[in-house]
């Protein structure tokens, strides 16, 4: 039996919202796959200043991202060593510089879902506010040149519907995969400002498999023809899908439930209408994988500059008040 889950009213605003009354009964909340916990770590001190969270599949890629951000926004010496905060586990990797947190999530819906449960709880326990979370990654393009960056407008499943389904207590629960459209437009604007690579906004299809689930012909098993594959991919294109990956639906659903502003930014490594296998050189693929971090780095830099500009008048007023009080004492 399929049931449409009644979504909670996410009206708590700026904080990161949890919707689990059972957590109140816990003495300590153990974030097992991060090797962190409320009883063993001072999460507000460690993470309370986080405003931007970037997540991606590869631990190596997420360390590279934090090194890039440190240099891009001059938060810290880019040659510094950035220790893995989750070194006590081999499941995920986590790095931090200033208000930016970088976390790996592995591959596929189950892996990123586990990570997001603990990440959302971490941000809540750390009392973070006004958090923006962006998934950066790679994908297969649909009718796009390799190297194009796709900012997701709507995440859809393999039947082109904007929903994420999960079996809970034996029933299929359906959740919305809406993403923040204003954030998507801000990221598109960043791409237009950079002019380093094509950037588009479009639908992203999330599948549960890399091979048959994405209509590839080169897996260990395949019971359909080239004509079947092309017919399906043409339907994908006609549904407004620009790229295919394996995490976007659950990412969008969980971020929406927690009230976090979220976006998906993925580079296309190939055009699936023209083939299944990656034929570009390693150097070219590595260059493509840098495109999302360049775009998101530009976005974060703009946001930090804007925030500093907003605070500047307040800082000047406070300074003037302190000088006035000092002169009054004289």
PDB file of C-alpha atoms in Angstrom:
ATOM      1  CA  UNK A   1       0.000   0.000   0.000  1.00  0.00           C
ATOM      2  CA  UNK A   2       1.329   3.446  -0.914  1.00  0.00           C
ATOM      3  CA  UNK A   3       0.729   6.397   1.340  1.00  0.00           C
ATOM      4  CA  UNK A   4       1.462  10.074   0.869  1.00  0.00           C
ATOM      5  CA  UNK A   5       3.305  11.265   3.958  1.00  0.00           C
ATOM      6  CA  UNK A   6       1.969  14.398   5.533  1.00  0.00           C
ATOM      7  CA  UNK A   7       4.944  16.723   5.570  1.00  0.00           C
ATOM      8  CA  UNK A   8       5.703  18.525   8.809  1.00  0.00           C
ATOM      9  CA  UNK A   9       5.291  22.269   8.898  1.00  0.00           C
ATOM     10  CA  UNK A  10       8.903  23.385   8.574  1.00  0.00           C
ATOM     11  CA  UNK A  11       8.349  26.849   9.973  1.00  0.00           C
ATOM     12  CA  UNK A  12      11.082  26.949  12.591  1.00  0.00           C
ATOM     13  CA  UNK A  13      13.000  29.290  10.283  1.00  0.00           C
ATOM     14  CA  UNK A  14      16.702  29.756  10.626  1.00  0.00           C
ATOM     15  CA  UNK A  15      17.660  26.789  12.860  1.00  0.00           C
ATOM     16  CA  UNK A  16      18.175  23.287  11.479  1.00  0.00           C
ATOM     17  CA  UNK A  17      15.008  21.344  12.296  1.00  0.00           C
ATOM     18  CA  UNK A  18      14.707  17.803  13.566  1.00  0.00           C
ATOM     19  CA  UNK A  19      11.442  15.870  13.579  1.00  0.00           C
ATOM     20  CA  UNK A  20      12.098  13.007  15.994  1.00  0.00           C
ATOM     21  CA  UNK A  21      10.661  13.155  19.540  1.00  0.00           C
ATOM     22  CA  UNK A  22      12.600  10.016  20.492  1.00  0.00           C
ATOM     23  CA  UNK A  23      15.864  11.974  20.481  1.00  0.00           C
ATOM     24  CA  UNK A  24      14.718  13.813  23.610  1.00  0.00           C
ATOM     25  CA  UNK A  25      14.969  10.568  25.565  1.00  0.00           C
ATOM     26  CA  UNK A  26      18.638  10.060  24.691  1.00  0.00           C
ATOM     27  CA  UNK A  27      21.233  10.997  27.279  1.00  0.00           C
ATOM     28  CA  UNK A  28      23.829  11.290  24.537  1.00  0.00           C
ATOM     29  CA  UNK A  29      23.329  11.250  20.782  1.00  0.00           C
ATOM     30  CA  UNK A  30      26.059   9.150  19.158  1.00  0.00           C
ATOM     31  CA  UNK A  31      26.769  10.057  15.540  1.00  0.00           C
ATOM     32  CA  UNK A  32      28.266   6.646  14.918  1.00  0.00           C
ATOM     33  CA  UNK A  33      29.340   6.970  11.281  1.00  0.00           C
ATOM     34  CA  UNK A  34      31.068  10.288  12.022  1.00  0.00           C
ATOM     35  CA  UNK A  35      32.737   9.025  15.202  1.00  0.00           C
ATOM     36  CA  UNK A  36      31.275  12.075  16.976  1.00  0.00           C
ATOM     37  CA  UNK A  37      28.671  12.545  19.700  1.00  0.00           C
ATOM     38  CA  UNK A  38      27.028  15.001  22.039  1.00  0.00           C
ATOM     39  CA  UNK A  39      28.568  13.293  25.073  1.00  0.00           C
ATOM     40  CA  UNK A  40      32.101  13.102  23.718  1.00  0.00           C
ATOM     41  CA  UNK A  41      32.459  16.317  21.720  1.00  0.00           C
ATOM     42  CA  UNK A  42      31.538  19.972  22.179  1.00  0.00           C
ATOM     43  CA  UNK A  43      29.601  20.239  18.929  1.00  0.00           C
ATOM     44  CA  UNK A  44      28.611  23.934  19.295  1.00  0.00           C
ATOM     45  CA  UNK A  45      32.261  24.866  19.815  1.00  0.00           C
ATOM     46  CA  UNK A  46      33.410  22.708  16.904  1.00  0.00           C
ATOM     47  CA  UNK A  47      30.686  23.499  14.373  1.00  0.00           C
ATOM     48  CA  UNK A  48      28.532  26.368  15.660  1.00  0.00           C
ATOM     49  CA  UNK A  49      29.899  28.843  13.109  1.00  0.00           C
ATOM     50  CA  UNK A  50      29.114  26.665  10.064  1.00  0.00           C
ATOM     51  CA  UNK A  51      27.100  28.478   7.379  1.00  0.00           C
ATOM     52  CA  UNK A  52      28.006  26.481   4.276  1.00  0.00           C
ATOM     53  CA  UNK A  53      28.122  22.699   3.941  1.00  0.00           C
ATOM     54  CA  UNK A  54      29.356  21.065   0.750  1.00  0.00           C
ATOM     55  CA  UNK A  55      28.956  17.324   0.301  1.00  0.00           C
ATOM     56  CA  UNK A  56      30.300  15.019  -2.403  1.00  0.00           C
ATOM     57  CA  UNK A  57      30.966  11.361  -3.008  1.00  0.00           C
ATOM     58  CA  UNK A  58      34.744  11.119  -2.757  1.00  0.00           C
ATOM     59  CA  UNK A  59      36.776  11.797   0.417  1.00  0.00           C
ATOM     60  CA  UNK A  60      39.673  12.932  -1.771  1.00  0.00           C
ATOM     61  CA  UNK A  61      37.426  15.358  -3.649  1.00  0.00           C
ATOM     62  CA  UNK A  62      36.068  16.871  -0.436  1.00  0.00           C
ATOM     63  CA  UNK A  63      39.549  17.440   0.973  1.00  0.00           C
ATOM     64  CA  UNK A  64      40.538  19.041  -2.312  1.00  0.00           C
ATOM     65  CA  UNK A  65      37.453  21.248  -2.028  1.00  0.00           C
ATOM     66  CA  UNK A  66      38.307  22.510   1.464  1.00  0.00           C
ATOM     67  CA  UNK A  67      41.864  23.284   0.346  1.00  0.00           C
ATOM     68  CA  UNK A  68      40.465  25.201  -2.622  1.00  0.00           C
ATOM     69  CA  UNK A  69      38.023  27.150  -0.441  1.00  0.00           C
ATOM     70  CA  UNK A  70      40.747  28.055   2.060  1.00  0.00           C
ATOM     71  CA  UNK A  71      42.781  29.597  -0.723  1.00  0.00           C
ATOM     72  CA  UNK A  72      39.833  31.163  -2.545  1.00  0.00           C
ATOM     73  CA  UNK A  73      38.416  33.083   0.413  1.00  0.00           C
ATOM     74  CA  UNK A  74      41.706  33.484   2.314  1.00  0.00           C
ATOM     75  CA  UNK A  75      40.323  31.822   5.420  1.00  0.00           C
ATOM     76  CA  UNK A  76      43.523  29.964   6.181  1.00  0.00           C
ATOM     77  CA  UNK A  77      46.903  29.093   4.706  1.00  0.00           C
ATOM     78  CA  UNK A  78      46.026  26.829   1.739  1.00  0.00           C
ATOM     79  CA  UNK A  79      49.184  24.851   2.459  1.00  0.00           C
ATOM     80  CA  UNK A  80      47.963  23.964   5.947  1.00  0.00           C
ATOM     81  CA  UNK A  81      47.155  20.390   6.793  1.00  0.00           C
ATOM     82  CA  UNK A  82      43.431  19.803   7.112  1.00  0.00           C
ATOM     83  CA  UNK A  83      42.817  16.851   9.414  1.00  0.00           C
ATOM     84  CA  UNK A  84      39.892  14.546   8.835  1.00  0.00           C
ATOM     85  CA  UNK A  85      37.457  15.294  11.674  1.00  0.00           C
ATOM     86  CA  UNK A  86      35.966  11.817  11.195  1.00  0.00           C
ATOM     87  CA  UNK A  87      39.313  10.035  11.403  1.00  0.00           C
ATOM     88  CA  UNK A  88      37.831   7.627  13.953  1.00  0.00           C
ATOM     89  CA  UNK A  89      35.789   5.963  11.202  1.00  0.00           C
ATOM     90  CA  UNK A  90      36.401   4.872   7.626  1.00  0.00           C
ATOM     91  CA  UNK A  91      32.823   5.567   6.482  1.00  0.00           C
ATOM     92  CA  UNK A  92      32.968   9.287   5.780  1.00  0.00           C
ATOM     93  CA  UNK A  93      35.494  12.108   5.758  1.00  0.00           C
ATOM     94  CA  UNK A  94      34.890  15.620   7.087  1.00  0.00           C
ATOM     95  CA  UNK A  95      36.954  18.791   6.811  1.00  0.00           C
ATOM     96  CA  UNK A  96      36.365  22.341   8.029  1.00  0.00           C
ATOM     97  CA  UNK A  97      37.782  25.781   7.427  1.00  0.00           C
ATOM     98  CA  UNK A  98      36.048  28.837   8.906  1.00  0.00           C
ATOM     99  CA  UNK A  99      32.279  28.631   8.306  1.00  0.00           C
ATOM    100  CA  UNK A 100      32.655  25.988   5.572  1.00  0.00           C
ATOM    101  CA  UNK A 101      32.206  22.267   6.222  1.00  0.00           C
ATOM    102  CA  UNK A 102      33.119  19.664   3.593  1.00  0.00           C
ATOM    103  CA  UNK A 103      31.796  16.088   3.953  1.00  0.00           C
ATOM    104  CA  UNK A 104      32.004  12.980   1.767  1.00  0.00           C
ATOM    105  CA  UNK A 105      28.865  10.873   1.324  1.00  0.00           C
ATOM    106  CA  UNK A 106      29.918   7.850  -0.703  1.00  0.00           C
ATOM    107  CA  UNK A 107      27.905   6.610  -3.680  1.00  0.00           C
ATOM    108  CA  UNK A 108      24.164   6.163  -3.969  1.00  0.00           C
ATOM    109  CA  UNK A 109      20.983   6.918  -2.022  1.00  0.00           C
ATOM    110  CA  UNK A 110      21.617   4.626   0.995  1.00  0.00           C
ATOM    111  CA  UNK A 111      25.094   6.011   1.650  1.00  0.00           C
ATOM    112  CA  UNK A 112      24.169   9.696   1.415  1.00  0.00           C
ATOM    113  CA  UNK A 113      20.973   9.129   3.447  1.00  0.00           C
ATOM    114  CA  UNK A 114      22.946   7.722   6.394  1.00  0.00           C
ATOM    115  CA  UNK A 115      25.375  10.619   6.209  1.00  0.00           C
ATOM    116  CA  UNK A 116      22.587  13.212   6.024  1.00  0.00           C
ATOM    117  CA  UNK A 117      20.777  11.863   9.103  1.00  0.00           C
ATOM    118  CA  UNK A 118      23.915  12.398  11.160  1.00  0.00           C
ATOM    119  CA  UNK A 119      24.921  15.651   9.458  1.00  0.00           C
ATOM    120  CA  UNK A 120      21.505  17.216  10.077  1.00  0.00           C
ATOM    121  CA  UNK A 121      21.628  16.138  13.720  1.00  0.00           C
ATOM    122  CA  UNK A 122      25.175  17.495  14.026  1.00  0.00           C
ATOM    123  CA  UNK A 123      24.126  20.908  12.675  1.00  0.00           C
ATOM    124  CA  UNK A 124      21.117  20.947  15.008  1.00  0.00           C
ATOM    125  CA  UNK A 125      23.135  19.968  18.088  1.00  0.00           C
ATOM    126  CA  UNK A 126      25.755  22.579  17.158  1.00  0.00           C
ATOM    127  CA  UNK A 127      22.945  25.177  17.073  1.00  0.00           C
ATOM    128  CA  UNK A 128      23.857  26.255  13.534  1.00  0.00           C
ATOM    129  CA  UNK A 129      21.619  28.791  11.797  1.00  0.00           C
ATOM    130  CA  UNK A 130      21.132  29.999   8.225  1.00  0.00           C
ATOM    131  CA  UNK A 131      22.903  26.978   6.782  1.00  0.00           C
ATOM    132  CA  UNK A 132      23.199  26.413   3.037  1.00  0.00           C
ATOM    133  CA  UNK A 133      24.075  22.902   1.881  1.00  0.00           C
ATOM    134  CA  UNK A 134      25.227  22.085  -1.652  1.00  0.00           C
ATOM    135  CA  UNK A 135      25.963  18.713  -3.178  1.00  0.00           C
ATOM    136  CA  UNK A 136      28.819  18.897  -5.686  1.00  0.00           C
ATOM    137  CA  UNK A 137      29.563  15.954  -7.903  1.00  0.00           C
ATOM    138  CA  UNK A 138      29.720  14.308 -11.316  1.00  0.00           C
ATOM    139  CA  UNK A 139      26.981  13.055 -13.586  1.00  0.00           C
ATOM    140  CA  UNK A 140      26.082  11.809 -17.023  1.00  0.00           C
ATOM    141  CA  UNK A 141      24.756  14.555 -19.264  1.00  0.00           C
ATOM    142  CA  UNK A 142      21.742  14.401 -21.578  1.00  0.00           C
ATOM    143  CA  UNK A 143      22.418  16.362 -24.745  1.00  0.00           C
ATOM    144  CA  UNK A 144      25.101  18.501 -23.089  1.00  0.00           C
ATOM    145  CA  UNK A 145      28.778  18.878 -23.849  1.00  0.00           C
ATOM    146  CA  UNK A 146      31.057  17.172 -21.299  1.00  0.00           C
ATOM    147  CA  UNK A 147      32.259  19.686 -18.723  1.00  0.00           C
ATOM    148  CA  UNK A 148      28.911  21.474 -18.509  1.00  0.00           C
ATOM    149  CA  UNK A 149      27.757  22.252 -14.958  1.00  0.00           C
ATOM    150  CA  UNK A 150      24.103  21.506 -14.190  1.00  0.00           C
ATOM    151  CA  UNK A 151      22.413  23.307 -11.299  1.00  0.00           C
ATOM    152  CA  UNK A 152      19.395  21.191 -10.443  1.00  0.00           C
ATOM    153  CA  UNK A 153      15.991  22.809 -10.853  1.00  0.00           C
ATOM    154  CA  UNK A 154      14.000  19.716  -9.850  1.00  0.00           C
ATOM    155  CA  UNK A 155      15.205  16.308  -8.782  1.00  0.00           C
ATOM    156  CA  UNK A 156      13.161  13.485 -10.317  1.00  0.00           C
ATOM    157  CA  UNK A 157      13.199   9.700 -10.059  1.00  0.00           C
ATOM    158  CA  UNK A 158      13.700   7.231 -12.928  1.00  0.00           C
ATOM    159  CA  UNK A 159      10.050   7.644 -13.927  1.00  0.00           C
ATOM    160  CA  UNK A 160      10.575  11.445 -14.168  1.00  0.00           C
ATOM    161  CA  UNK A 161       8.443  12.232 -11.097  1.00  0.00           C
ATOM    162  CA  UNK A 162       9.616  14.761  -8.464  1.00  0.00           C
ATOM    163  CA  UNK A 163       9.494  12.418  -5.494  1.00  0.00           C
ATOM    164  CA  UNK A 164      11.563  10.212  -3.247  1.00  0.00           C
ATOM    165  CA  UNK A 165      10.071   6.911  -2.111  1.00  0.00           C
ATOM    166  CA  UNK A 166      11.180   4.926   0.925  1.00  0.00           C
ATOM    167  CA  UNK A 167       9.680   1.861   2.583  1.00  0.00           C
ATOM    168  CA  UNK A 168       9.138   2.598   6.306  1.00  0.00           C
ATOM    169  CA  UNK A 169       7.414   0.048   8.564  1.00  0.00           C
ATOM    170  CA  UNK A 170       6.366  -1.870   5.475  1.00  0.00           C
ATOM    171  CA  UNK A 171       4.672   1.077   3.764  1.00  0.00           C
ATOM    172  CA  UNK A 172       5.935   3.221   0.900  1.00  0.00           C
ATOM    173  CA  UNK A 173       6.366   6.796   2.080  1.00  0.00           C
ATOM    174  CA  UNK A 174       6.560   9.522  -0.575  1.00  0.00           C
ATOM    175  CA  UNK A 175       8.475  12.731   0.054  1.00  0.00           C
ATOM    176  CA  UNK A 176       8.854  15.910  -1.964  1.00  0.00           C
ATOM    177  CA  UNK A 177      12.141  16.649  -3.729  1.00  0.00           C
ATOM    178  CA  UNK A 178      11.726  20.423  -4.014  1.00  0.00           C
ATOM    179  CA  UNK A 179      14.929  22.460  -3.970  1.00  0.00           C
ATOM    180  CA  UNK A 180      15.457  26.164  -3.298  1.00  0.00           C
ATOM    181  CA  UNK A 181      14.851  27.871  -6.649  1.00  0.00           C
ATOM    182  CA  UNK A 182      16.324  31.221  -5.602  1.00  0.00           C
ATOM    183  CA  UNK A 183      19.540  29.448  -4.613  1.00  0.00           C
ATOM    184  CA  UNK A 184      19.622  27.686  -7.993  1.00  0.00           C
ATOM    185  CA  UNK A 185      19.337  31.036  -9.750  1.00  0.00           C
ATOM    186  CA  UNK A 186      22.104  32.530  -7.589  1.00  0.00           C
ATOM    187  CA  UNK A 187      24.376  29.659  -8.558  1.00  0.00           C
ATOM    188  CA  UNK A 188      23.483  30.054 -12.234  1.00  0.00           C
ATOM    189  CA  UNK A 189      24.390  33.732 -11.960  1.00  0.00           C
ATOM    190  CA  UNK A 190      27.753  32.740 -10.498  1.00  0.00           C
ATOM    191  CA  UNK A 191      28.373  30.512 -13.505  1.00  0.00           C
ATOM    192  CA  UNK A 192      27.485  33.363 -15.847  1.00  0.00           C
ATOM    193  CA  UNK A 193      29.887  35.652 -13.995  1.00  0.00           C
ATOM    194  CA  UNK A 194      32.748  33.178 -14.154  1.00  0.00           C
ATOM    195  CA  UNK A 195      32.357  32.375 -17.865  1.00  0.00           C
ATOM    196  CA  UNK A 196      34.841  29.499 -17.460  1.00  0.00           C
ATOM    197  CA  UNK A 197      32.486  26.671 -18.494  1.00  0.00           C
ATOM    198  CA  UNK A 198      28.857  26.264 -19.592  1.00  0.00           C
ATOM    199  CA  UNK A 199      26.383  26.400 -16.692  1.00  0.00           C
ATOM    200  CA  UNK A 200      22.695  25.524 -17.029  1.00  0.00           C
ATOM    201  CA  UNK A 201      19.671  24.974 -14.795  1.00  0.00           C
ATOM    202  CA  UNK A 202      17.673  21.810 -15.468  1.00  0.00           C
ATOM    203  CA  UNK A 203      16.092  18.709 -14.013  1.00  0.00           C
ATOM    204  CA  UNK A 204      18.316  15.983 -12.585  1.00  0.00           C
ATOM    205  CA  UNK A 205      17.299  12.329 -12.629  1.00  0.00           C
ATOM    206  CA  UNK A 206      18.376  10.231  -9.653  1.00  0.00           C
ATOM    207  CA  UNK A 207      18.662   6.457 -10.096  1.00  0.00           C
ATOM    208  CA  UNK A 208      19.328   3.567  -7.724  1.00  0.00           C
ATOM    209  CA  UNK A 209      21.984   2.026  -9.957  1.00  0.00           C
ATOM    210  CA  UNK A 210      24.843   3.094 -12.227  1.00  0.00           C
ATOM    211  CA  UNK A 211      24.336   0.487 -14.962  1.00  0.00           C
ATOM    212  CA  UNK A 212      20.876  -0.917 -15.734  1.00  0.00           C
ATOM    213  CA  UNK A 213      19.179   1.847 -13.744  1.00  0.00           C
ATOM    214  CA  UNK A 214      20.778   4.400 -16.061  1.00  0.00           C
ATOM    215  CA  UNK A 215      20.115   2.395 -19.269  1.00  0.00           C
ATOM    216  CA  UNK A 216      23.743   1.502 -19.850  1.00  0.00           C
ATOM    217  CA  UNK A 217      24.658  -1.338 -22.179  1.00  0.00           C
ATOM    218  CA  UNK A 218      28.008  -2.182 -20.548  1.00  0.00           C
ATOM    219  CA  UNK A 219      27.051  -3.727 -17.197  1.00  0.00           C
ATOM    220  CA  UNK A 220      27.389  -7.374 -16.206  1.00  0.00           C
ATOM    221  CA  UNK A 221      23.712  -7.882 -17.118  1.00  0.00           C
ATOM    222  CA  UNK A 222      21.591  -6.245 -19.797  1.00  0.00           C
ATOM    223  CA  UNK A 223      18.250  -7.508 -21.156  1.00  0.00           C
ATOM    224  CA  UNK A 224      17.367  -4.591 -23.423  1.00  0.00           C
ATOM    225  CA  UNK A 225      18.559  -3.420 -26.832  1.00  0.00           C
ATOM    226  CA  UNK A 226      20.367  -0.332 -28.086  1.00  0.00           C
ATOM    227  CA  UNK A 227      17.025   0.808 -29.532  1.00  0.00           C
ATOM    228  CA  UNK A 228      15.346   0.358 -26.120  1.00  0.00           C
ATOM    229  CA  UNK A 229      18.077   2.388 -24.473  1.00  0.00           C
ATOM    230  CA  UNK A 230      17.862   5.249 -26.962  1.00  0.00           C
ATOM    231  CA  UNK A 231      14.073   5.357 -26.710  1.00  0.00           C
ATOM    232  CA  UNK A 232      14.285   5.672 -22.925  1.00  0.00           C
ATOM    233  CA  UNK A 233      17.018   8.331 -23.001  1.00  0.00           C
ATOM    234  CA  UNK A 234      14.956  10.326 -25.489  1.00  0.00           C
ATOM    235  CA  UNK A 235      12.100  10.235 -22.956  1.00  0.00           C
ATOM    236  CA  UNK A 236      14.559  11.395 -20.304  1.00  0.00           C
ATOM    237  CA  UNK A 237      15.531  14.351 -22.475  1.00  0.00           C
ATOM    238  CA  UNK A 238      11.901  15.163 -23.296  1.00  0.00           C
ATOM    239  CA  UNK A 239      11.142  15.257 -19.555  1.00  0.00           C
ATOM    240  CA  UNK A 240      13.550  18.190 -19.219  1.00  0.00           C
ATOM    241  CA  UNK A 241      16.282  16.117 -17.596  1.00  0.00           C
ATOM    242  CA  UNK A 242      19.775  17.505 -18.172  1.00  0.00           C
ATOM    243  CA  UNK A 243      21.796  14.953 -16.217  1.00  0.00           C
ATOM    244  CA  UNK A 244      21.683  11.662 -14.318  1.00  0.00           C
ATOM    245  CA  UNK A 245      23.254  10.863 -10.942  1.00  0.00           C
ATOM    246  CA  UNK A 246      22.503   8.749  -7.847  1.00  0.00           C
ATOM    247  CA  UNK A 247      21.825  10.972  -4.823  1.00  0.00           C
ATOM    248  CA  UNK A 248      19.707  14.024  -5.676  1.00  0.00           C
ATOM    249  CA  UNK A 249      16.207  12.839  -4.680  1.00  0.00           C
ATOM    250  CA  UNK A 250      16.990  11.800  -1.115  1.00  0.00           C
ATOM    251  CA  UNK A 251      19.294  14.804  -0.705  1.00  0.00           C
ATOM    252  CA  UNK A 252      16.513  17.178  -1.721  1.00  0.00           C
ATOM    253  CA  UNK A 253      13.901  15.387   0.404  1.00  0.00           C
ATOM    254  CA  UNK A 254      15.953  15.345   3.607  1.00  0.00           C
ATOM    255  CA  UNK A 255      17.132  18.941   3.270  1.00  0.00           C
ATOM    256  CA  UNK A 256      13.531  20.073   2.730  1.00  0.00           C
ATOM    257  CA  UNK A 257      12.352  18.230   5.853  1.00  0.00           C
ATOM    258  CA  UNK A 258      15.079  19.890   7.942  1.00  0.00           C
ATOM    259  CA  UNK A 259      14.419  23.372   6.549  1.00  0.00           C
ATOM    260  CA  UNK A 260      17.909  23.705   5.081  1.00  0.00           C
ATOM    261  CA  UNK A 261      18.428  25.759   1.927  1.00  0.00           C
ATOM    262  CA  UNK A 262      19.883  23.286  -0.560  1.00  0.00           C
ATOM    263  CA  UNK A 263      21.161  22.880  -4.118  1.00  0.00           C
ATOM    264  CA  UNK A 264      22.746  20.234  -6.337  1.00  0.00           C
ATOM    265  CA  UNK A 265      25.638  21.231  -8.615  1.00  0.00           C
ATOM    266  CA  UNK A 266      27.067  18.497 -10.835  1.00  0.00           C
ATOM    267  CA  UNK A 267      29.377  18.489 -13.833  1.00  0.00           C
ATOM    268  CA  UNK A 268      28.637  16.238 -16.811  1.00  0.00           C
ATOM    269  CA  UNK A 269      31.471  13.861 -17.728  1.00  0.00           C
ATOM    270  CA  UNK A 270      29.893  12.629 -20.970  1.00  0.00           C
ATOM    271  CA  UNK A 271      26.769  12.907 -23.104  1.00  0.00           C
ATOM    272  CA  UNK A 272      24.772   9.718 -22.493  1.00  0.00           C
ATOM    273  CA  UNK A 273      22.983  10.146 -25.822  1.00  0.00           C
ATOM    274  CA  UNK A 274      26.339   9.426 -27.476  1.00  0.00           C
ATOM    275  CA  UNK A 275      27.691   6.613 -25.320  1.00  0.00           C
ATOM    276  CA  UNK A 276      28.046   4.855 -21.974  1.00  0.00           C
ATOM    277  CA  UNK A 277      31.739   4.786 -21.122  1.00  0.00           C
ATOM    278  CA  UNK A 278      34.108   7.580 -20.157  1.00  0.00           C
ATOM    279  CA  UNK A 279      36.631   8.006 -22.952  1.00  0.00           C
ATOM    280  CA  UNK A 280      38.174  11.346 -21.941  1.00  0.00           C
ATOM    281  CA  UNK A 281      41.685  11.306 -20.493  1.00  0.00           C
ATOM    282  CA  UNK A 282      42.271  11.277 -16.742  1.00  0.00           C
ATOM    283  CA  UNK A 283      43.584  14.836 -16.890  1.00  0.00           C
ATOM    284  CA  UNK A 284      40.478  16.065 -18.696  1.00  0.00           C
ATOM    285  CA  UNK A 285      38.139  14.323 -16.238  1.00  0.00           C
ATOM    286  CA  UNK A 286      40.003  15.774 -13.262  1.00  0.00           C
ATOM    287  CA  UNK A 287      39.614  19.212 -14.825  1.00  0.00           C
ATOM    288  CA  UNK A 288      35.875  18.651 -15.298  1.00  0.00           C
ATOM    289  CA  UNK A 289      35.518  17.631 -11.639  1.00  0.00           C
ATOM    290  CA  UNK A 290      36.942  21.000 -10.583  1.00  0.00           C
ATOM    291  CA  UNK A 291      34.105  22.914 -12.256  1.00  0.00           C
ATOM    292  CA  UNK A 292      31.521  22.477  -9.444  1.00  0.00           C
ATOM    293  CA  UNK A 293      34.009  23.485  -6.745  1.00  0.00           C
ATOM    294  CA  UNK A 294      35.010  26.586  -8.740  1.00  0.00           C
ATOM    295  CA  UNK A 295      31.351  27.584  -9.100  1.00  0.00           C
ATOM    296  CA  UNK A 296      30.455  26.911  -5.462  1.00  0.00           C
ATOM    297  CA  UNK A 297      33.672  28.576  -4.276  1.00  0.00           C
ATOM    298  CA  UNK A 298      32.684  31.717  -6.174  1.00  0.00           C
ATOM    299  CA  UNK A 299      29.228  31.593  -4.593  1.00  0.00           C
ATOM    300  CA  UNK A 300      30.602  31.239  -1.056  1.00  0.00           C
ATOM    301  CA  UNK A 301      33.094  34.045  -1.636  1.00  0.00           C
ATOM    302  CA  UNK A 302      30.276  36.340  -2.790  1.00  0.00           C
ATOM    303  CA  UNK A 303      28.139  35.426   0.206  1.00  0.00           C
ATOM    304  CA  UNK A 304      30.934  36.102   2.682  1.00  0.00           C
ATOM    305  CA  UNK A 305      31.724  39.455   1.064  1.00  0.00           C
ATOM    306  CA  UNK A 306      28.055  40.434   1.172  1.00  0.00           C
ATOM    307  CA  UNK A 307      27.806  39.480   4.825  1.00  0.00           C
ATOM    308  CA  UNK A 308      30.942  41.466   5.648  1.00  0.00           C
ATOM    309  CA  UNK A 309      29.479  44.481   3.830  1.00  0.00           C
ATOM    310  CA  UNK A 310      26.224  44.172   5.787  1.00  0.00           C
ATOM    311  CA  UNK A 311      28.130  44.073   9.076  1.00  0.00           C
ATOM    312  CA  UNK A 312      30.453  46.968   8.215  1.00  0.00           C
ATOM    313  CA  UNK A 313      28.021  49.822   9.114  1.00  0.00           C
ATOM    314  CA  UNK A 314      27.190  48.091  12.395  1.00  0.00           C
ATOM    315  CA  UNK A 315      30.883  47.725  13.223  1.00  0.00           C
ATOM    316  CA  UNK A 316      31.449  51.416  12.417  1.00  0.00           C
ATOM    317  CA  UNK A 317      28.520  52.472  14.624  1.00  0.00           C
ATOM    318  CA  UNK A 318      29.786  50.387  17.534  1.00  0.00           C
ATOM    319  CA  UNK A 319      33.265  51.828  17.079  1.00  0.00           C
ATOM    320  CA  UNK A 320      31.916  55.367  17.093  1.00  0.00           C
ATOM    321  CA  UNK A 321      29.900  54.648  20.235  1.00  0.00           C
ATOM    322  CA  UNK A 322      32.969  53.290  22.006  1.00  0.00           C
ATOM    323  CA  UNK A 323      34.989  56.368  21.019  1.00  0.00           C
ATOM    324  CA  UNK A 324      32.186  58.641  22.214  1.00  0.00           C
ATOM    325  CA  UNK A 325      32.042  56.820  25.565  1.00  0.00           C
ATOM    326  CA  UNK A 326      35.818  57.107  25.876  1.00  0.00           C
ATOM    327  CA  UNK A 327      35.770  60.868  25.241  1.00  0.00           C
ATOM    328  CA  UNK A 328      32.909  61.269  27.720  1.00  0.00           C
ATOM    329  CA  UNK A 329      35.004  59.631  30.441  1.00  0.00           C
ATOM    330  CA  UNK A 330      37.837  62.064  29.720  1.00  0.00           C
TER     331      UNK A 330
END
